[in-house]
XYZ file of C-alpha atoms in Angstrom:
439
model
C 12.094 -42.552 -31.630
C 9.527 -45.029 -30.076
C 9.168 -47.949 -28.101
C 10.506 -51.492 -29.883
C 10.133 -53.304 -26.118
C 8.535 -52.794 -22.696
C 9.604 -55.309 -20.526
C 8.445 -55.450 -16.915
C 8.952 -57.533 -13.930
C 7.460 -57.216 -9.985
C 6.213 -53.602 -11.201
C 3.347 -52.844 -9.128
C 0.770 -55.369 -10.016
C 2.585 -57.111 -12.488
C 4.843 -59.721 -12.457
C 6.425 -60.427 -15.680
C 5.109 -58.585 -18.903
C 6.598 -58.266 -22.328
C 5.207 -55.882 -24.769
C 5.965 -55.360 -28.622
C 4.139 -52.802 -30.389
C 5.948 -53.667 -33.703
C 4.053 -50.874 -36.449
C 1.253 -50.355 -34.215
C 0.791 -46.467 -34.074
C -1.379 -47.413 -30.970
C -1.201 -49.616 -28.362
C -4.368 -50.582 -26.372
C -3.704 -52.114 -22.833
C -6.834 -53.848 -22.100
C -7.916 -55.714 -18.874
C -10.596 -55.989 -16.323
C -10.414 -53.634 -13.307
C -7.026 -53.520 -11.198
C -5.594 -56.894 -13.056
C -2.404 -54.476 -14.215
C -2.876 -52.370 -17.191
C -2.660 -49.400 -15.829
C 0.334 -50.679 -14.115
C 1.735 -51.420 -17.619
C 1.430 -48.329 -19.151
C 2.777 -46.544 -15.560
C 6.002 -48.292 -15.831
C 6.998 -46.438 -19.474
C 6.892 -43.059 -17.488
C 8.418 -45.071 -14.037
C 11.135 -45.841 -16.138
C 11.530 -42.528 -18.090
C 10.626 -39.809 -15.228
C 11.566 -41.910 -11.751
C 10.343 -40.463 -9.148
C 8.638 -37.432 -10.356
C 6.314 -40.248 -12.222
C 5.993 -41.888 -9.121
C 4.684 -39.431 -6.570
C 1.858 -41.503 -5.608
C 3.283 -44.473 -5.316
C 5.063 -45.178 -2.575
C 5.876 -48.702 -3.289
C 6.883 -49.428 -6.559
C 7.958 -53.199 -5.867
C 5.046 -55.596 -6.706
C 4.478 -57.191 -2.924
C 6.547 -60.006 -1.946
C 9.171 -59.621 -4.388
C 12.298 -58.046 -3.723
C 13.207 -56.111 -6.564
C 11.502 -54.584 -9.467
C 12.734 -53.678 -12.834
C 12.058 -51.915 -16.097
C 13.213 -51.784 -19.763
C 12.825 -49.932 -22.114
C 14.437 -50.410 -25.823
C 13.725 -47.206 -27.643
C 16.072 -48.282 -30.375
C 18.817 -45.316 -30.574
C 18.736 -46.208 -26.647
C 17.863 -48.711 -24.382
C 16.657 -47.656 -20.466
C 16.950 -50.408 -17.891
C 15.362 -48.653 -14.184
C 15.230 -51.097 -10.814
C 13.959 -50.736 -7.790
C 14.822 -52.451 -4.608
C 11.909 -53.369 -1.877
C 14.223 -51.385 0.532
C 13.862 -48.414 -1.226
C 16.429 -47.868 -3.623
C 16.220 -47.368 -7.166
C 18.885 -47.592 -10.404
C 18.724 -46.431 -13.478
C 21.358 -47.207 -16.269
C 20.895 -46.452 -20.060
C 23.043 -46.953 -22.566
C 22.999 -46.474 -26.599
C 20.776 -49.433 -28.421
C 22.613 -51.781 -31.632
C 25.385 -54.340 -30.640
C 27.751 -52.033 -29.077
C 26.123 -50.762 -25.786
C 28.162 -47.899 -24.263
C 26.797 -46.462 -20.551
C 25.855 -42.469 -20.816
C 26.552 -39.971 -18.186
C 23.987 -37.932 -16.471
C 20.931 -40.441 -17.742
C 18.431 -38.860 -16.533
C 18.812 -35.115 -17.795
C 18.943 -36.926 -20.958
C 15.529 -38.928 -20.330
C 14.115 -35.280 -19.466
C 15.106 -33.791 -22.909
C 13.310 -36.926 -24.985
C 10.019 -36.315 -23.485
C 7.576 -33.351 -24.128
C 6.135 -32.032 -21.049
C 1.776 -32.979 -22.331
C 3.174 -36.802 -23.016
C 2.670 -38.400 -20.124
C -0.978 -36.564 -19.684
C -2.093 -34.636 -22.922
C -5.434 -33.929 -21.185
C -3.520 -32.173 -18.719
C -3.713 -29.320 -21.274
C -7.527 -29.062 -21.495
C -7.366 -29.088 -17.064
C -4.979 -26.137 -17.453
C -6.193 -22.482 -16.787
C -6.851 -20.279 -19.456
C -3.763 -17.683 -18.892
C -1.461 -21.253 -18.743
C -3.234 -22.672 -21.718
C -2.263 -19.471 -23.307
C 1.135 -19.191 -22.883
C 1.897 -22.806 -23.845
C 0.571 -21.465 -27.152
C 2.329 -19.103 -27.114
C 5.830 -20.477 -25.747
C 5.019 -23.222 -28.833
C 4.502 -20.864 -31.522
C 7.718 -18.703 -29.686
C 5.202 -15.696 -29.706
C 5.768 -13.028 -26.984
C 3.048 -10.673 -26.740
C 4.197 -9.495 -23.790
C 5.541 -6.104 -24.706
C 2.730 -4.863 -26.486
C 0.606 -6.506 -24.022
C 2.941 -3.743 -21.293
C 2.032 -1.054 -23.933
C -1.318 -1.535 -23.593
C -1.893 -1.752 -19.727
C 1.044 1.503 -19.774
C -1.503 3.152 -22.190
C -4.954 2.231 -20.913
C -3.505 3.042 -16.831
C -2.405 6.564 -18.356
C -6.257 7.473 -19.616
C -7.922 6.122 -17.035
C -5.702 8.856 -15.218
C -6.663 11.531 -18.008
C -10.193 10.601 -18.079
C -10.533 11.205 -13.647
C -8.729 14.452 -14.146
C -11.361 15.037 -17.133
C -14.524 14.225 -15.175
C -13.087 16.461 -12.128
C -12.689 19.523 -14.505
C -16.185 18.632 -15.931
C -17.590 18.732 -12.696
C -15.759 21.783 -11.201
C -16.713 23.632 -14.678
C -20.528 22.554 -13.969
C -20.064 24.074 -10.805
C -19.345 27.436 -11.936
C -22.037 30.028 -13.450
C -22.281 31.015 -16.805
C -20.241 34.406 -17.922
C -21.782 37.414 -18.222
C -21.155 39.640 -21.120
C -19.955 43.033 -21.139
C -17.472 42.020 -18.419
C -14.277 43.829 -17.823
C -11.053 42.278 -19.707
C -9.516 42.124 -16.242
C -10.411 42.865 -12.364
C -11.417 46.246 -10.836
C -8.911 47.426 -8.900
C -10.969 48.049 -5.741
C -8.062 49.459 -3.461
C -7.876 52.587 -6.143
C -11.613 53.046 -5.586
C -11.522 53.197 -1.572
C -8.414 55.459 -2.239
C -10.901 57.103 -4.085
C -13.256 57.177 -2.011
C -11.410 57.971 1.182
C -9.980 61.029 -0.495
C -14.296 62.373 -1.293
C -14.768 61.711 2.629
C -11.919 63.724 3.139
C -13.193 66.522 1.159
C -16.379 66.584 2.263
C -15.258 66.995 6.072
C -13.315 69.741 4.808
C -16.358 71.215 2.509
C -18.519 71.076 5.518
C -15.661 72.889 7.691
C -15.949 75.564 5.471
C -19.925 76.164 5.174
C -19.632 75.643 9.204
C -17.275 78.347 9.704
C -19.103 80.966 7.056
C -22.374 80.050 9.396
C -20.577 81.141 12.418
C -18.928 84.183 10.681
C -22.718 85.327 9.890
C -23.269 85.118 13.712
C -20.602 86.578 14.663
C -21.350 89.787 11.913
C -25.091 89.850 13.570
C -23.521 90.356 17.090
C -20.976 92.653 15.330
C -23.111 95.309 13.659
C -24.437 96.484 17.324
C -20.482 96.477 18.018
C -19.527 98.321 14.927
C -18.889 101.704 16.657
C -16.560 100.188 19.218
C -15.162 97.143 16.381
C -15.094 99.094 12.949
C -11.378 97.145 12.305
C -13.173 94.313 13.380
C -15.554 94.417 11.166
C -14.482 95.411 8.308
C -11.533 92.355 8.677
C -14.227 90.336 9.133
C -16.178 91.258 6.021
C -12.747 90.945 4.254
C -12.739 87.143 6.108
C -16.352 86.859 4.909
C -15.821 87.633 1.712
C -13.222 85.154 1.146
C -15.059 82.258 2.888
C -17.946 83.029 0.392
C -16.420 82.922 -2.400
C -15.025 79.878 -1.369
C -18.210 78.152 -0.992
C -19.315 79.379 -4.162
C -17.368 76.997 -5.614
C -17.959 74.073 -3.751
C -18.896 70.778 -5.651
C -19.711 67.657 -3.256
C -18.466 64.527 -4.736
C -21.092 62.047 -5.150
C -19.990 60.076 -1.778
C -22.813 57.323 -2.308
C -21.987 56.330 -6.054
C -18.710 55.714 -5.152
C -19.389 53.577 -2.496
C -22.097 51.388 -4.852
C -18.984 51.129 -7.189
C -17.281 49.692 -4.459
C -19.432 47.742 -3.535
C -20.251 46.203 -6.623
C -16.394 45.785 -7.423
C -15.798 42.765 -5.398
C -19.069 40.892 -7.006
C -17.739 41.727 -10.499
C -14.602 40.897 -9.844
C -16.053 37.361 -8.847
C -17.074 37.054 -12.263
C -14.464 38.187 -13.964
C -12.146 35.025 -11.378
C -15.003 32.525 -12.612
C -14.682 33.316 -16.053
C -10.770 33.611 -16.216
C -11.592 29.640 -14.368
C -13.444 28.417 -16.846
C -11.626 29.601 -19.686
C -8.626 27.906 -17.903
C -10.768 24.979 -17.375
C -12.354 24.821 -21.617
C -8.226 24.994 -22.280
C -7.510 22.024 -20.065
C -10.259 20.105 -21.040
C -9.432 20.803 -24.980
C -6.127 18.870 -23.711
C -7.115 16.443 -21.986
C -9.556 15.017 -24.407
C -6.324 15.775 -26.952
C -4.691 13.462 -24.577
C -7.201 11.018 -24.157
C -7.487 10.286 -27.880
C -4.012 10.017 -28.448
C -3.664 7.307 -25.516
C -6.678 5.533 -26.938
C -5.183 5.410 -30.107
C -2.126 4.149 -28.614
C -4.177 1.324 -27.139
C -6.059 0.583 -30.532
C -2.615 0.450 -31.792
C -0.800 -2.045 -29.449
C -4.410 -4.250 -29.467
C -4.244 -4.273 -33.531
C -0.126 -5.510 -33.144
C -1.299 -8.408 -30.768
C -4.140 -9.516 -33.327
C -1.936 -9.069 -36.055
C 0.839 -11.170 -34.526
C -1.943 -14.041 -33.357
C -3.527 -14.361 -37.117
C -0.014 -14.471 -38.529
C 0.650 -16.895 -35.771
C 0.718 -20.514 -37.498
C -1.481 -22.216 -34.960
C -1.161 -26.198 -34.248
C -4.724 -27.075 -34.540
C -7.299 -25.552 -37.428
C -9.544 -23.367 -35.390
C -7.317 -22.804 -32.808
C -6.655 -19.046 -31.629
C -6.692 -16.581 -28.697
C -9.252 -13.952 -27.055
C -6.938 -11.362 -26.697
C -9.703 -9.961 -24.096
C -10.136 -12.685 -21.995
C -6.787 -14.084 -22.745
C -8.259 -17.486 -23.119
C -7.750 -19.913 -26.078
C -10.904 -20.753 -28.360
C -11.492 -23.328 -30.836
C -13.797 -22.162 -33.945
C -14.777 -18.895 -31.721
C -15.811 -20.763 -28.783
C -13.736 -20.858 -25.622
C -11.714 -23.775 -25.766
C -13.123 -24.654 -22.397
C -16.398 -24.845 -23.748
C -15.780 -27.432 -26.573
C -16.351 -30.447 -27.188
C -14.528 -33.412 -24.814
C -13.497 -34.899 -28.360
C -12.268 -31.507 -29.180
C -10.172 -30.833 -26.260
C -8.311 -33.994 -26.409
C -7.608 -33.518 -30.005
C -6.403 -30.460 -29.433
C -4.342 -31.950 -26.141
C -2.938 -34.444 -28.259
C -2.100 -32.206 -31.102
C -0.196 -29.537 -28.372
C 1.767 -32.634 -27.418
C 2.951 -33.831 -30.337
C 3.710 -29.813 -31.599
C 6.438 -29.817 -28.939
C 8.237 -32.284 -31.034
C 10.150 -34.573 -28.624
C 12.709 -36.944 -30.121
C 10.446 -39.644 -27.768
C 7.321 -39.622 -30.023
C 5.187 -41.762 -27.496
C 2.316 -40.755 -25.421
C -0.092 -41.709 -23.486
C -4.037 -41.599 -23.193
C -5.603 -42.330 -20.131
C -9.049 -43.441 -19.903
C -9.526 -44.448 -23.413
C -12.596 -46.760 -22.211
C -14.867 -44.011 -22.345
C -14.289 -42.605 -25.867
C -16.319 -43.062 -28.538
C -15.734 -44.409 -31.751
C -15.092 -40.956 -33.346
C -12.811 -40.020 -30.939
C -10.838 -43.151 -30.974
C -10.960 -43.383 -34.805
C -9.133 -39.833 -34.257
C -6.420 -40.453 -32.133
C -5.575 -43.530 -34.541
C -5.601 -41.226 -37.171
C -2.959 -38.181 -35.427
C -0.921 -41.191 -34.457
C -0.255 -42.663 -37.970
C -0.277 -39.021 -39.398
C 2.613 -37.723 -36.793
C 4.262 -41.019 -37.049
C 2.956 -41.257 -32.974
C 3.015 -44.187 -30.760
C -0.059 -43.564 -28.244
C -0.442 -46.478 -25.507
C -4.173 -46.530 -24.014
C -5.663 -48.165 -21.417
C -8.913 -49.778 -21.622
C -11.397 -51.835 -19.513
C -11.880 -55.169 -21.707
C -12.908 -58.536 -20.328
C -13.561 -60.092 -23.724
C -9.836 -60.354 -23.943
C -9.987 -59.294 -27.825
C -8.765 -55.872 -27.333
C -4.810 -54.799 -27.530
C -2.613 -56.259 -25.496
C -4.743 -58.381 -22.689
C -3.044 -58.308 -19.333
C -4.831 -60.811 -16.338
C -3.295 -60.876 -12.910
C -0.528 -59.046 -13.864
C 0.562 -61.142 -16.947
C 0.127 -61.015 -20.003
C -2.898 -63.575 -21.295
C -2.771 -62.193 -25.022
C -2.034 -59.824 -27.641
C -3.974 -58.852 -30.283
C -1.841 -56.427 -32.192
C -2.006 -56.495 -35.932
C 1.551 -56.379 -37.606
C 2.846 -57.331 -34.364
C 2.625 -61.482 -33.870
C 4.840 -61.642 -30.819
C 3.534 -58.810 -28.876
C 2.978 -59.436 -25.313
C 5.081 -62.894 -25.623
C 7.295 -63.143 -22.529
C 10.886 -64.215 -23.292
C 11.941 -67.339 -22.156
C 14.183 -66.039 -19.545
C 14.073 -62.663 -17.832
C 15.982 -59.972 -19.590
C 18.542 -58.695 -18.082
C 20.885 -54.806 -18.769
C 23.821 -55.364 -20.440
C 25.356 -53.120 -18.175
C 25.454 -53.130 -14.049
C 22.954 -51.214 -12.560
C 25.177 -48.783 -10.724
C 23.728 -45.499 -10.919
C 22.238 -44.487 -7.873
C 19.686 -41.746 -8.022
């Protein structure tokens, strides 16, 4: 669907203007500076969007006039949209051929003929690059968003891994090296000072026994001048003697000081043995963790490979076109799409608007003065290949150029295929319906 007939009246700067593209894939609205081609071009997406086309314009009604109006033939429909000088605007549209029948809810279905890059393909290229990216993506109905989950799940999880890696590292640096010939397991240190307790022991009562012998000599020395008036002394003591020497014959002192250096070197060895029980612990849990690390990596390598392999089996609008999956940019022949060519990015603009397919197949191309020849010869060529109808506005004052529009009229047409272009009808057109709809 395309335009067959723009007709304006009191639109802004124009006051009566009737435009036939006929075959024309593209029609150029020429025109010296603010004589009304913009204006002309304006009114197709006035007349299509309302308000929402008219955000800065605050006074739609060319000055001193006291209505304006717009219409639109599109064949299958024709869109009629007024608007008063007081502020209020109309919009009726009914179906196109000899029987014209009013629709219900005209605007919703204005919304559903127009692709959202129409009225401004180049607002593609002014787009960021996560936006750009998704309208790919929404286009080509590709939703990478699940892997894309997998990923960040995965990558989040080993950056986790890889601090509780660097921490055991660093705690394992810390500790010194094992010794060999270490016990299996700890000393048990509370048996030695048992141990060792029990030798004091023993000794005090060792030494009681040498002390009391000693004194039983004594008292034998002082007992011998006695021994007339002590014999039963004596001789008990002798008997006590005897006893207490044989005694001390067999008296073996524990080695008091050896156990205590066992002792004391029990606690230091037992630090050992704790640091190398650690880092055994510690060469385990590392062993994991790098067990883990690789597996999450490989998870990521995994969920990265699914994205590329959905994007290259993706069938992309433009030749060239595709996606940095690690900037999440678009790029055109492996450059950023940013980056390219002006030329480039409004090919590929134009190309992204006409791949949403709207049953309106017009567009329109701001700016077209400052393209050059390639670029024009271009957009001509997408238009005729897409079966397009772009409408471009140029600065012209040789009046030779598309559709010529002076002081907001139309002064001449030079359309090929199309002899009445820009013609204005002998008397204004008028809907064949009432213009009832208030918006």
């Amino acid at each position: 669907m395309k335009i067959i007939e723009l007709h304006i009246e009191n639109f802004k700067r124009l006051k009566a203007v009737t435009i036939r593209p006929g075959e024309n894939n593209v029609v150029e609205i020429s025109g010296r500076n603010a004589q009304g081609k913009s204006s002309a071009i304006d009114a197709i997406w006035a007349a299509l969007q309302g308000s929402s086309a008219l955000r800065n314009t605050p006074a739609p009604v060319r000055k001193g006039a006291e209505k304006a109006e717009i219409r639109l033939d599109l064949g299958k429909y024709v869109v009629t949209r007024n608007w008063t000088a007081t502020g209020n605007t109309y919009l009726t549209v009914t179906t196109g051929g000899d029987y014209k029948a009013k629709l219900n809810s005209p605007q919703k279905l204005l919304d559903n003929l127009v692709g959202d890059l129409c009225f401004d393909p180049l607002a593609f290229t002014r787009l960021g690059d996560k936006d750009q990216a998704d309208m790919v993506m929404s286009l080509l109905k590709l939703d990478l968003g699940d892997l894309e989950r997998q990923r960040e799940d995965a990558y989040e999880e080993r950056k986790a891994v890889n601090r509780d890696i660097s921490r055991a590292k660093t705690e394992l640096d810390g500790l010194p090296k094992s010794e060999e010939g270490l016990p299996a397991d700890p000393i048990n240190v509370s048996a030695l000072l048992q141990e060792h307790e029990a030798a004091l022991q023993e000794t005090q009562r060792l030494n009681a026994v040498l002390t009391k012998a000693d004194t039983l000599r004594k008292q034998l020395a002082e007992a011998e001048e006695q021994l007339r008036k002590a014999q039963e002394r004596v001789e008990r003591m002798k008997v006590e003697l005897d006893a207490a020497e044989t005694e001390a014959e067999k008296v073996v002192y524990p080695d008091v000081e050896a156990i205590k250096r066992r002792v004391d070197s029990a606690g230091e060895t037992n630090r050992k043995i704790e640091s190398a029980h650690k880092r055994r612990d510690l060469e385990s849990r590392l062993a994991a963790l790098a067990e883990q690390t690789e597996r999450l990596t490989q998870s990521i390598d995994a969920t990265c490979k699914a994205k590329q392999d959905a994007v290259a089996a993706a069938q992309m609008p433009v030749a060239g076109l595709s996606f940095d999956l690690d900037s999440g940019r678009l790029t055109l022949n492996g450059v950023p799409l940013k980056q390219a060519s002006r030329s480039e990015q409004l090919r590929v603009a134009v190309v992204m608007a006409m791949a949403q397919h709207p049953e309106l197949r017009v567009m329109r191309i701001e700016d077209a003065s400052i393209l050059d020849a390639e670029s024009m010869a271009m957009l001509k060529q997408l238009a005729a290949d897409n079966d397009y109808q772009l409408w471009m506005e140029v600065v012209d004052e040789s009046g030779e150029v598309g559709i010529y529009i002076e002081d907001g009229e139309v002064w001449s047409s030079n359309l090929p295929d199309a002899p009445d272009a820009g013609v204005l009808p002998t008397t204004p057109v008028t809907p064949e319906v009432t213009e009832e709809e208030l918006l």
